[in-house]
Coordinates of C-alpha atoms in Angstrom, one line a residue:
Chain A
M1 CA 44.5 15.9 -130.0
G2 CA 42.0 14.8 -132.6
R3 CA 38.4 14.4 -131.5
H4 CA 38.5 10.6 -131.5
D5 CA 42.2 9.8 -130.8
L6 CA 42.3 8.1 -134.2
E7 CA 44.9 5.5 -135.0
Y8 CA 46.2 4.0 -138.2
P9 CA 45.3 0.3 -138.2
K10 CA 48.2 -2.1 -137.7
E11 CA 48.8 -3.9 -140.9
A12 CA 51.8 -5.8 -142.4
A13 CA 53.3 -2.6 -143.8
N14 CA 53.3 -0.3 -140.8
T15 CA 53.5 -2.5 -137.7
V16 CA 56.6 -1.7 -135.6
K17 CA 58.2 -5.1 -134.8
R18 CA 61.6 -4.3 -133.3
L19 CA 61.3 -2.7 -129.8
N20 CA 57.6 -2.5 -130.4
D21 CA 56.9 -0.6 -127.2
R22 CA 58.3 2.3 -129.1
G23 CA 55.7 2.1 -131.8
V24 CA 52.9 4.7 -132.1
Y25 CA 49.9 4.6 -134.4
A26 CA 48.1 7.8 -133.2
L27 CA 47.4 10.1 -136.2
E28 CA 48.1 13.2 -134.0
T29 CA 51.6 12.0 -133.1
I30 CA 52.5 10.9 -136.6
H31 CA 51.2 14.0 -138.3
R32 CA 53.0 16.3 -135.8
I33 CA 56.3 14.6 -136.5
V34 CA 55.8 14.9 -140.3
N35 CA 54.7 18.6 -140.2
S36 CA 57.6 19.7 -138.0
C37 CA 60.2 18.0 -140.3
Q38 CA 62.0 20.4 -142.6
I39 CA 63.0 17.6 -145.1
L40 CA 60.8 14.6 -145.9
H41 CA 62.3 11.6 -147.6
V42 CA 60.0 10.3 -150.3
S43 CA 60.6 6.8 -151.8
F44 CA 59.1 5.4 -155.0
N45 CA 59.9 2.9 -157.7
T46 CA 60.6 3.6 -161.4
P47 CA 60.1 1.2 -164.2
S48 CA 63.7 1.5 -165.4
Q49 CA 65.8 0.3 -162.5
P50 CA 65.8 -2.3 -159.7
F51 CA 66.5 0.3 -156.9
P52 CA 63.8 2.4 -155.3
V53 CA 64.6 6.1 -155.4
I54 CA 64.6 8.5 -152.5
L55 CA 64.1 12.2 -153.0
P56 CA 64.4 14.8 -150.2
M57 CA 61.3 17.0 -150.5
I58 CA 59.4 19.7 -148.7
G59 CA 55.8 18.9 -147.7
Q60 CA 53.0 19.3 -145.2
M61 CA 49.8 17.5 -144.2
G62 CA 46.5 19.2 -144.4
S63 CA 43.0 18.9 -145.7
F64 CA 41.8 21.0 -148.7
D65 CA 38.2 19.7 -148.2
R66 CA 38.2 20.8 -144.5
P67 CA 41.0 23.3 -143.9
S68 CA 40.1 23.6 -140.2
A69 CA 41.0 19.9 -139.6
D70 CA 43.1 19.0 -136.6
L71 CA 46.5 17.3 -136.6
G72 CA 44.6 14.2 -135.3
D73 CA 42.2 14.1 -138.2
P74 CA 42.7 12.1 -141.4
L75 CA 44.8 14.4 -143.6
D76 CA 46.5 14.3 -147.0
L77 CA 50.2 15.0 -147.5
Y78 CA 51.1 17.7 -150.0
L79 CA 54.6 17.6 -151.6
H80 CA 56.2 20.4 -153.6
G81 CA 58.3 19.9 -156.6
Y82 CA 59.2 21.0 -160.1
V83 CA 56.5 20.3 -162.6
S84 CA 58.6 18.3 -165.1
S85 CA 60.6 16.3 -162.6
R86 CA 60.6 12.5 -162.7
I87 CA 58.4 12.1 -159.6
M88 CA 55.8 14.6 -160.9
N89 CA 55.7 12.7 -164.2
L90 CA 55.2 9.4 -162.4
G91 CA 52.6 11.0 -160.2
R92 CA 50.8 12.3 -163.4
A93 CA 50.9 8.9 -165.0
G94 CA 49.6 7.4 -161.8
S95 CA 46.6 9.8 -161.9
E96 CA 45.3 8.8 -165.3
G97 CA 42.7 6.2 -166.0
E98 CA 39.6 5.5 -163.9
E99 CA 41.2 2.8 -161.8
A100 CA 44.4 4.8 -161.0
K101 CA 45.0 5.1 -157.3
G102 CA 48.2 6.9 -157.9
M103 CA 51.9 6.1 -157.5
P104 CA 52.7 4.1 -154.3
V105 CA 55.1 6.1 -152.1
C106 CA 56.7 5.8 -148.7
V107 CA 57.4 9.1 -146.8
A108 CA 59.8 9.3 -143.8
A109 CA 60.2 12.1 -141.3
S110 CA 62.9 11.9 -138.7
H111 CA 64.2 14.1 -135.8
V112 CA 67.2 13.4 -133.7
D113 CA 66.8 14.7 -130.1
G114 CA 70.0 13.4 -128.6
L115 CA 72.8 10.9 -128.5
V116 CA 72.4 8.3 -125.7
L117 CA 75.8 7.0 -124.4
A118 CA 75.9 3.8 -122.3
I119 CA 78.6 1.6 -120.8
S120 CA 78.4 -0.9 -123.7
S121 CA 78.6 0.3 -127.3
F122 CA 75.7 -2.0 -128.0
S123 CA 73.5 -0.2 -125.5
H124 CA 74.1 3.2 -127.2
S125 CA 71.0 4.7 -128.8
Y126 CA 69.5 8.0 -130.1
N127 CA 66.6 9.9 -128.6
Y128 CA 64.5 10.3 -131.8
R129 CA 61.1 10.8 -133.3
S130 CA 60.5 9.1 -136.6
A131 CA 57.4 8.6 -138.7
V132 CA 56.6 6.7 -141.9
L133 CA 53.6 7.1 -144.1
F134 CA 52.5 4.8 -147.0
G135 CA 50.1 6.2 -149.6
H136 CA 49.3 6.9 -153.2
A137 CA 50.5 10.1 -154.9
T138 CA 48.7 11.9 -157.6
L139 CA 49.3 15.3 -159.2
V140 CA 47.0 18.1 -158.1
T141 CA 45.4 19.7 -161.1
E142 CA 42.7 22.0 -159.6
E143 CA 44.1 25.5 -159.2
A144 CA 42.4 26.3 -155.9
E145 CA 43.8 23.1 -154.3
K146 CA 47.3 24.0 -155.7
M147 CA 47.1 27.5 -154.1
Y148 CA 45.9 25.9 -150.8
A149 CA 48.9 23.6 -150.8
M150 CA 51.4 26.2 -151.8
E151 CA 50.3 28.5 -149.0
L152 CA 50.2 25.5 -146.5
I153 CA 53.8 24.5 -147.5
T154 CA 55.2 28.1 -147.5
N155 CA 53.8 28.8 -144.0
S156 CA 55.2 25.5 -142.7
V157 CA 58.7 26.7 -143.5
V158 CA 58.2 30.1 -141.9
P159 CA 54.8 30.7 -140.2
D160 CA 52.8 33.5 -141.8
R161 CA 55.3 33.9 -144.7
W162 CA 52.8 33.5 -147.5
R163 CA 51.0 36.8 -147.0
N164 CA 54.4 38.5 -146.4
T165 CA 55.6 37.7 -149.9
R166 CA 54.7 39.2 -153.3
L167 CA 51.1 38.0 -154.1
P168 CA 49.3 36.7 -156.1
P169 CA 51.5 34.1 -157.9
T170 CA 52.0 34.7 -161.6
S171 CA 50.6 32.2 -164.0
A172 CA 54.2 31.2 -165.0
E173 CA 54.9 30.4 -161.3
L174 CA 51.8 28.3 -161.0
Q175 CA 52.4 26.4 -164.2
S176 CA 56.0 25.6 -163.3
T177 CA 55.2 24.2 -159.8
G178 CA 53.8 20.8 -159.3
I179 CA 52.0 19.6 -156.2
L180 CA 51.6 16.0 -155.4
R181 CA 48.8 14.9 -153.1
V182 CA 49.4 11.7 -151.2
R183 CA 46.3 9.8 -149.9
I184 CA 47.5 8.0 -146.8
A185 CA 47.0 4.3 -146.7
S186 CA 48.8 3.7 -143.3
G187 CA 51.5 5.0 -141.1
S188 CA 53.4 4.6 -137.9
A189 CA 55.8 6.4 -135.7
K190 CA 58.7 5.2 -133.5
V191 CA 59.8 7.4 -130.6
R192 CA 62.7 6.9 -128.1
A193 CA 63.1 9.2 -125.1
G194 CA 64.9 8.9 -121.8
Q195 CA 68.3 8.3 -120.3
A196 CA 70.9 5.7 -120.9
H197 CA 70.3 2.1 -119.8
D198 CA 72.7 -0.8 -119.5
D199 CA 72.4 -4.5 -118.9
K200 CA 72.8 -5.9 -115.4
H201 CA 76.3 -7.4 -116.0
D202 CA 77.6 -3.9 -116.9
M203 CA 75.7 -2.2 -114.0
D204 CA 77.4 -4.8 -111.6
N205 CA 80.9 -4.2 -113.0
E206 CA 82.6 -1.7 -110.7
I207 CA 85.5 -1.1 -113.0
V208 CA 83.4 0.1 -116.0
R209 CA 81.0 2.0 -113.7
D210 CA 84.0 3.9 -112.5
S211 CA 85.5 4.6 -115.9
V212 CA 82.8 5.0 -118.6
W213 CA 80.7 8.2 -118.8
T214 CA 77.0 7.5 -119.4
G215 CA 74.3 10.0 -120.3
V216 CA 72.6 12.0 -123.0
L217 CA 74.0 14.6 -125.4
P218 CA 70.9 16.6 -126.2
I219 CA 70.8 17.8 -129.9
H220 CA 68.5 20.3 -131.5
Q221 CA 68.3 22.6 -134.6
T222 CA 69.2 26.2 -134.0
M223 CA 68.7 29.3 -136.1
S224 CA 71.5 32.0 -136.2
E225 CA 70.8 35.7 -136.7
P226 CA 69.0 36.4 -140.0
L227 CA 71.4 37.4 -142.8
A228 CA 69.8 39.9 -145.2
S229 CA 70.3 39.5 -148.9
P230 CA 72.4 42.2 -150.8
Y231 CA 69.1 43.6 -152.3
N232 CA 67.1 43.6 -149.0
R233 CA 65.8 47.0 -147.9
V234 CA 63.6 46.0 -145.0
D235 CA 64.2 45.5 -141.2
V236 CA 63.7 41.9 -140.0
P237 CA 59.9 41.7 -139.6
S238 CA 58.2 40.2 -136.6
H239 CA 57.0 37.1 -138.4
I240 CA 60.6 36.1 -138.8
A241 CA 62.0 37.4 -135.5
D242 CA 59.2 35.6 -133.5
F243 CA 59.7 32.4 -135.5
A244 CA 63.4 32.3 -134.9
K245 CA 63.0 32.8 -131.2
D246 CA 60.3 30.2 -130.9
F247 CA 62.2 27.8 -133.1
N248 CA 65.3 27.9 -130.9
E249 CA 63.5 27.8 -127.6
D250 CA 61.0 25.0 -128.6
N251 CA 63.6 22.8 -130.2
K252 CA 66.0 23.1 -127.2
Q253 CA 63.2 22.3 -124.7
Q254 CA 62.2 19.3 -126.8
S255 CA 65.7 17.8 -126.7
L256 CA 66.0 18.5 -123.0
D257 CA 62.6 17.0 -122.2
A258 CA 63.5 13.9 -124.3
A259 CA 66.6 13.4 -122.2
K260 CA 64.7 13.1 -118.9
D261 CA 64.5 9.6 -117.4
Q262 CA 61.1 8.3 -118.3
Chain B
M12 CA 90.5 14.7 -151.6
G13 CA 90.8 11.3 -153.1
R14 CA 94.0 10.7 -155.1
H15 CA 92.3 10.7 -158.4
D16 CA 89.2 13.0 -157.9
L17 CA 87.0 10.0 -158.6
E18 CA 83.4 10.5 -159.7
Y19 CA 80.5 8.2 -159.9
P20 CA 79.6 7.7 -163.6
K21 CA 76.4 9.5 -164.7
E22 CA 73.7 6.9 -165.4
A23 CA 70.0 6.9 -165.6
A24 CA 69.5 6.3 -161.9
N25 CA 71.8 9.0 -160.4
T26 CA 71.9 11.9 -162.9
V27 CA 70.6 15.1 -161.4
K28 CA 68.1 16.6 -163.9
R29 CA 66.3 19.5 -162.2
L30 CA 68.7 22.4 -161.6
N31 CA 71.6 20.2 -162.8
D32 CA 74.2 22.8 -162.0
R33 CA 73.6 21.7 -158.4
G34 CA 74.6 18.1 -159.1
V35 CA 77.8 16.7 -157.8
Y36 CA 79.3 13.3 -158.6
A37 CA 82.6 13.5 -156.8
L38 CA 83.0 10.5 -154.4
E39 CA 84.7 12.8 -151.8
T40 CA 81.7 15.2 -151.6
I41 CA 79.1 12.4 -151.6
H42 CA 80.9 10.3 -149.0
R43 CA 81.4 13.4 -146.7
I44 CA 77.7 14.2 -146.8
V45 CA 76.8 10.6 -145.9
N46 CA 79.4 10.2 -143.1
S47 CA 78.4 13.5 -141.4
C48 CA 74.7 12.6 -141.4
Q49 CA 73.3 11.3 -138.1
I50 CA 70.3 9.5 -139.7
L51 CA 70.4 7.8 -143.1
H52 CA 67.2 6.9 -144.8
V53 CA 67.3 3.5 -146.4
S54 CA 64.7 2.4 -148.9
F55 CA 64.1 -1.1 -150.2
N56 CA 61.2 -3.2 -151.6
T57 CA 59.5 -6.1 -149.9
P58 CA 57.7 -8.9 -151.7
S59 CA 54.5 -8.4 -149.8
Q60 CA 53.4 -4.9 -150.6
P61 CA 53.4 -2.3 -153.4
F62 CA 55.1 0.5 -151.4
P63 CA 58.8 0.7 -151.0
V64 CA 59.8 0.9 -147.3
I65 CA 62.0 3.6 -145.7
L66 CA 63.9 2.9 -142.5
P67 CA 65.9 5.5 -140.6
M68 CA 69.3 3.9 -139.8
I69 CA 72.7 4.7 -138.5
G70 CA 75.6 4.0 -140.9
Q71 CA 79.0 4.9 -142.1
M72 CA 81.2 4.5 -145.2
G73 CA 84.5 2.7 -144.9
S74 CA 86.7 0.0 -146.4
F75 CA 87.4 -3.2 -144.4
D76 CA 89.9 -4.3 -147.0
R77 CA 91.8 -1.0 -146.8
P78 CA 90.9 0.8 -143.6
S79 CA 93.2 3.7 -144.4
A80 CA 91.1 4.6 -147.5
D81 CA 90.3 8.3 -148.0
L82 CA 86.8 9.7 -148.3
G83 CA 87.4 10.1 -152.0
D84 CA 88.2 6.4 -152.5
P85 CA 85.6 3.8 -153.4
L86 CA 84.0 2.7 -150.1
D87 CA 81.3 0.5 -148.8
L88 CA 78.4 1.6 -146.7
Y89 CA 77.9 -0.2 -143.4
L90 CA 74.5 -0.1 -141.8
H91 CA 73.7 -1.1 -138.2
G92 CA 70.5 -2.9 -137.2
Y93 CA 68.9 -5.6 -135.1
V94 CA 69.7 -9.1 -136.4
S95 CA 66.2 -10.4 -136.9
S96 CA 64.7 -7.3 -138.3
R97 CA 63.0 -7.4 -141.7
I98 CA 65.8 -5.5 -143.5
M99 CA 68.4 -7.9 -142.1
N100 CA 66.4 -10.9 -143.2
L101 CA 66.0 -9.5 -146.7
G102 CA 69.7 -8.7 -146.7
R103 CA 70.5 -12.3 -145.6
A104 CA 68.2 -13.7 -148.3
G105 CA 69.9 -11.5 -150.8
S106 CA 73.3 -12.8 -149.8
E107 CA 72.5 -16.5 -150.6
G108 CA 73.2 -18.3 -153.8
E109 CA 76.2 -17.8 -156.1
E110 CA 74.5 -15.2 -158.3
A111 CA 73.2 -13.1 -155.4
K112 CA 74.4 -9.5 -155.6
G113 CA 72.3 -8.5 -152.6
M114 CA 69.1 -6.5 -151.9
P115 CA 68.8 -3.3 -154.1
V116 CA 68.7 -0.3 -151.7
C117 CA 68.7 3.5 -152.0
V118 CA 70.3 5.5 -149.2
A119 CA 69.7 9.2 -148.7
A120 CA 71.6 11.6 -146.5
S121 CA 70.4 15.2 -146.1
H122 CA 71.5 18.3 -144.2
V123 CA 69.6 21.6 -144.0
D124 CA 72.0 24.7 -143.8
G125 CA 69.4 27.4 -144.0
L126 CA 66.0 28.8 -145.1
V127 CA 66.3 31.1 -148.1
L128 CA 63.6 33.7 -148.2
A129 CA 62.9 35.7 -151.4
I130 CA 60.3 38.2 -152.6
S131 CA 58.3 35.5 -154.3
S132 CA 57.2 32.4 -152.4
F133 CA 58.1 30.5 -155.6
S134 CA 61.8 31.7 -155.3
H135 CA 62.1 30.5 -151.7
S136 CA 64.6 27.7 -151.2
Y137 CA 66.8 25.9 -148.7
N138 CA 70.5 25.9 -148.4
Y139 CA 71.1 22.1 -148.2
R140 CA 73.5 19.3 -148.9
S141 CA 71.9 16.0 -150.0
A142 CA 73.4 12.7 -151.3
V143 CA 71.8 9.6 -152.6
L144 CA 73.5 6.2 -153.1
F145 CA 72.3 3.1 -154.9
G146 CA 73.7 -0.3 -154.1
H147 CA 73.3 -3.9 -153.1
A148 CA 73.1 -4.8 -149.4
T149 CA 74.3 -8.1 -148.0
L150 CA 74.6 -9.3 -144.4
V151 CA 78.2 -9.2 -143.0
T152 CA 79.0 -12.7 -141.7
E153 CA 82.7 -12.5 -140.9
E154 CA 83.3 -11.5 -137.3
A155 CA 86.4 -9.4 -138.0
E156 CA 84.5 -7.3 -140.5
K157 CA 81.5 -7.0 -138.1
M158 CA 83.9 -5.7 -135.4
Y159 CA 85.4 -3.2 -137.9
A160 CA 82.0 -1.9 -138.8
M161 CA 80.8 -1.6 -135.2
E162 CA 83.8 0.4 -134.2
L163 CA 83.5 2.6 -137.4
I164 CA 79.8 3.3 -136.7
T165 CA 80.3 3.9 -132.9
N166 CA 83.1 6.3 -133.6
S167 CA 81.0 8.1 -136.2
V168 CA 78.4 9.0 -133.5
V169 CA 81.0 10.2 -131.0
P170 CA 84.7 10.3 -132.2
D171 CA 86.9 7.9 -130.1
R172 CA 83.9 6.5 -128.3
W173 CA 84.6 2.8 -129.0
R174 CA 87.7 2.5 -126.9
N175 CA 86.0 4.5 -124.1
T176 CA 83.3 1.9 -123.6
R177 CA 83.3 -1.6 -122.1
L178 CA 85.3 -3.9 -124.3
P179 CA 85.4 -6.4 -125.8
P180 CA 81.8 -7.0 -126.9
T181 CA 80.1 -10.1 -125.5
S182 CA 79.2 -13.0 -127.8
A183 CA 75.5 -12.2 -127.1
E184 CA 76.0 -8.6 -128.2
L185 CA 77.7 -9.7 -131.4
Q186 CA 75.1 -12.3 -132.2
S187 CA 72.2 -9.9 -131.7
T188 CA 73.6 -7.2 -133.9
G189 CA 73.4 -7.3 -137.7
I190 CA 75.6 -5.3 -140.0
L191 CA 74.6 -4.8 -143.6
R192 CA 77.3 -4.0 -146.2
V193 CA 76.1 -2.0 -149.2
R194 CA 78.3 -2.3 -152.3
I195 CA 77.7 1.1 -154.1
A196 CA 76.6 1.0 -157.7
S197 CA 76.2 4.7 -158.2
G198 CA 75.5 7.9 -156.4
S199 CA 75.1 11.7 -156.6
A200 CA 74.8 14.7 -154.5
K201 CA 72.9 18.0 -154.8
V202 CA 74.1 21.1 -153.0
R203 CA 72.5 24.6 -152.7
A204 CA 74.4 27.4 -151.1
G205 CA 74.2 31.2 -151.3
Q206 CA 71.8 34.1 -150.8
A207 CA 68.3 34.7 -152.0
H208 CA 67.6 35.4 -155.7
D209 CA 64.5 36.8 -157.4
D210 CA 63.3 37.1 -160.9
K211 CA 63.8 40.4 -162.7
H212 CA 60.1 41.5 -162.6
D213 CA 60.2 41.3 -158.8
M214 CA 63.6 43.0 -158.6
D215 CA 62.2 45.9 -160.6
N216 CA 59.1 46.2 -158.4
E217 CA 59.8 49.0 -156.0
I218 CA 56.7 48.2 -153.9
V219 CA 57.7 44.7 -153.0
R220 CA 61.4 45.6 -152.7
D221 CA 60.3 48.1 -150.0
S222 CA 58.1 45.6 -148.2
V223 CA 59.4 42.0 -148.4
W224 CA 62.4 40.9 -146.3
T225 CA 64.8 38.8 -148.2
G226 CA 67.8 36.8 -146.9
V227 CA 68.9 33.6 -145.3
L228 CA 68.0 32.1 -141.9
P229 CA 71.1 29.9 -141.2
I230 CA 70.2 26.6 -139.4
H231 CA 72.5 24.1 -137.8
Q232 CA 72.4 21.3 -135.2
T233 CA 73.6 22.3 -131.7
M234 CA 74.5 20.1 -128.7
S235 CA 73.4 21.3 -125.2
E236 CA 75.4 20.5 -122.1
P237 CA 75.9 16.7 -121.5
L238 CA 73.3 15.3 -119.1
A239 CA 74.7 12.5 -117.0
S240 CA 72.7 9.4 -116.4
P241 CA 71.5 8.6 -112.8
Y242 CA 74.1 5.9 -112.6
N243 CA 77.0 7.8 -114.0
R244 CA 80.0 8.2 -111.7
V245 CA 82.5 9.9 -114.1
D246 CA 83.3 13.5 -115.0
V247 CA 82.6 14.4 -118.7
P248 CA 85.7 13.1 -120.5
S249 CA 87.6 15.0 -123.1
H250 CA 86.5 12.8 -126.0
I251 CA 82.9 14.1 -125.3
A252 CA 83.7 17.7 -124.3
D253 CA 86.0 18.2 -127.3
F254 CA 83.4 16.6 -129.6
A255 CA 80.5 18.8 -128.4
K256 CA 82.6 22.0 -128.8
D257 CA 83.8 21.0 -132.4
F258 CA 80.2 19.9 -133.3
N259 CA 78.7 23.2 -132.4
E260 CA 81.4 25.4 -133.9
D261 CA 81.8 23.4 -137.1
N262 CA 78.0 23.1 -137.7
K263 CA 77.5 26.8 -137.1
Q264 CA 80.3 27.8 -139.4
Q265 CA 79.0 25.5 -142.2
S266 CA 75.6 27.2 -142.1
L267 CA 77.1 30.7 -142.1
D268 CA 79.5 29.8 -145.0
A269 CA 76.6 28.4 -147.0
A270 CA 74.6 31.7 -146.6
K271 CA 77.4 33.8 -148.3
D272 CA 76.6 34.9 -151.7
Q273 CA 78.4 32.6 -154.2

């Protein structure tokens, strides 16, 4: 937990209205959901069309100014992409000029922990953890911050991977990779856990109670055995074997814990 | 496959620019990615703030006018939500007036099939299948279409679930549930499959070839044993047991197939 149990203030953009007892504003909860999500969905507007755009991206929250910051501290979101892509160009344009706060973006991170099956179709649900952040994205230009973000993001995919790859990066690699930094304006999370629930009139209906199965189908992400590339010459190292084991055990436990009646 | 191998036309909004050999415009591929995704991310703009909003939602593509349509045919996207939620109100406002095409939305569906580990951090990747649709959302008002969409969406979560629940829906249930129909304007998919690849200067470097593990960590979603609710009185029925078995086998095979060198 962060030292002060910080929360994002409830404003128009981030306040959970529907089933608002599921809403969470604690930075620690929101940042944990984001940092454990393998794909973030990033939305932004472009000048040329009426539709917002969503890109699936890889990212991670951290603090370049204070790398020892906790998950519960104010953090920036770093997003990884190709340097000449549309989102990087918009982020670059948003960084220019003294007044520029950056490009307004929304970032969503969602995990499914189970399918919740009830007597009525309308009482079906998911167990899930979802977070949304709003902020302003600018392109990272300082090389030290870019290196910090690349290491942060690489190690978020496989812990300790960065120092187990070929280092240092070449100048061509650094030049072709863009990093966006999102300064967070607000955020919220919505979490559903627990067993199935039905309305009273279904609970009192003996016929449906005796015929409809109710409960949770727990769902989690699993990693199969590592498949070496045709040019690999090395045994599976511990940073990968340990990660695969933890990944499978932790994810399974999370989905089973979520299914317990609250 | 659809009867004519239909594709969405390449326009400014949907054309894949970065690594464009990964871009796919076939309706059948795009619709299959969307319909197998448990959470869709839906983005739209609101009048009150500069940020687009992303909501995680449950949805499914289909055709009310021609329910026998294939995945490769032109289809609408149906999204499920609470009737008084912000997105439903915006969808309702977008439906009014003769000129109203509906609220512009972007919908993203993403699957991770594996982590691709290379010698260089910058050559790391995911095996993934992602799709994006652009379209206009309006609120479904006709009861028959609403029932069609509810059954379609319920059966997309667990096949054959609809007729294994308490039927018919009550009028209160129908009134409290909103369905948005998105008429698709364009779409595209991006797919990455295969083994790790590295640049020539890393392949020629004997030191890193002998020290860095390269390959794919296949990832898929798994369902654990069904956990009955405290008020359940029924054995796990075949529509659930069969689904859990197929879900686990099909997802695992997909992640292993994706890891094969292409």
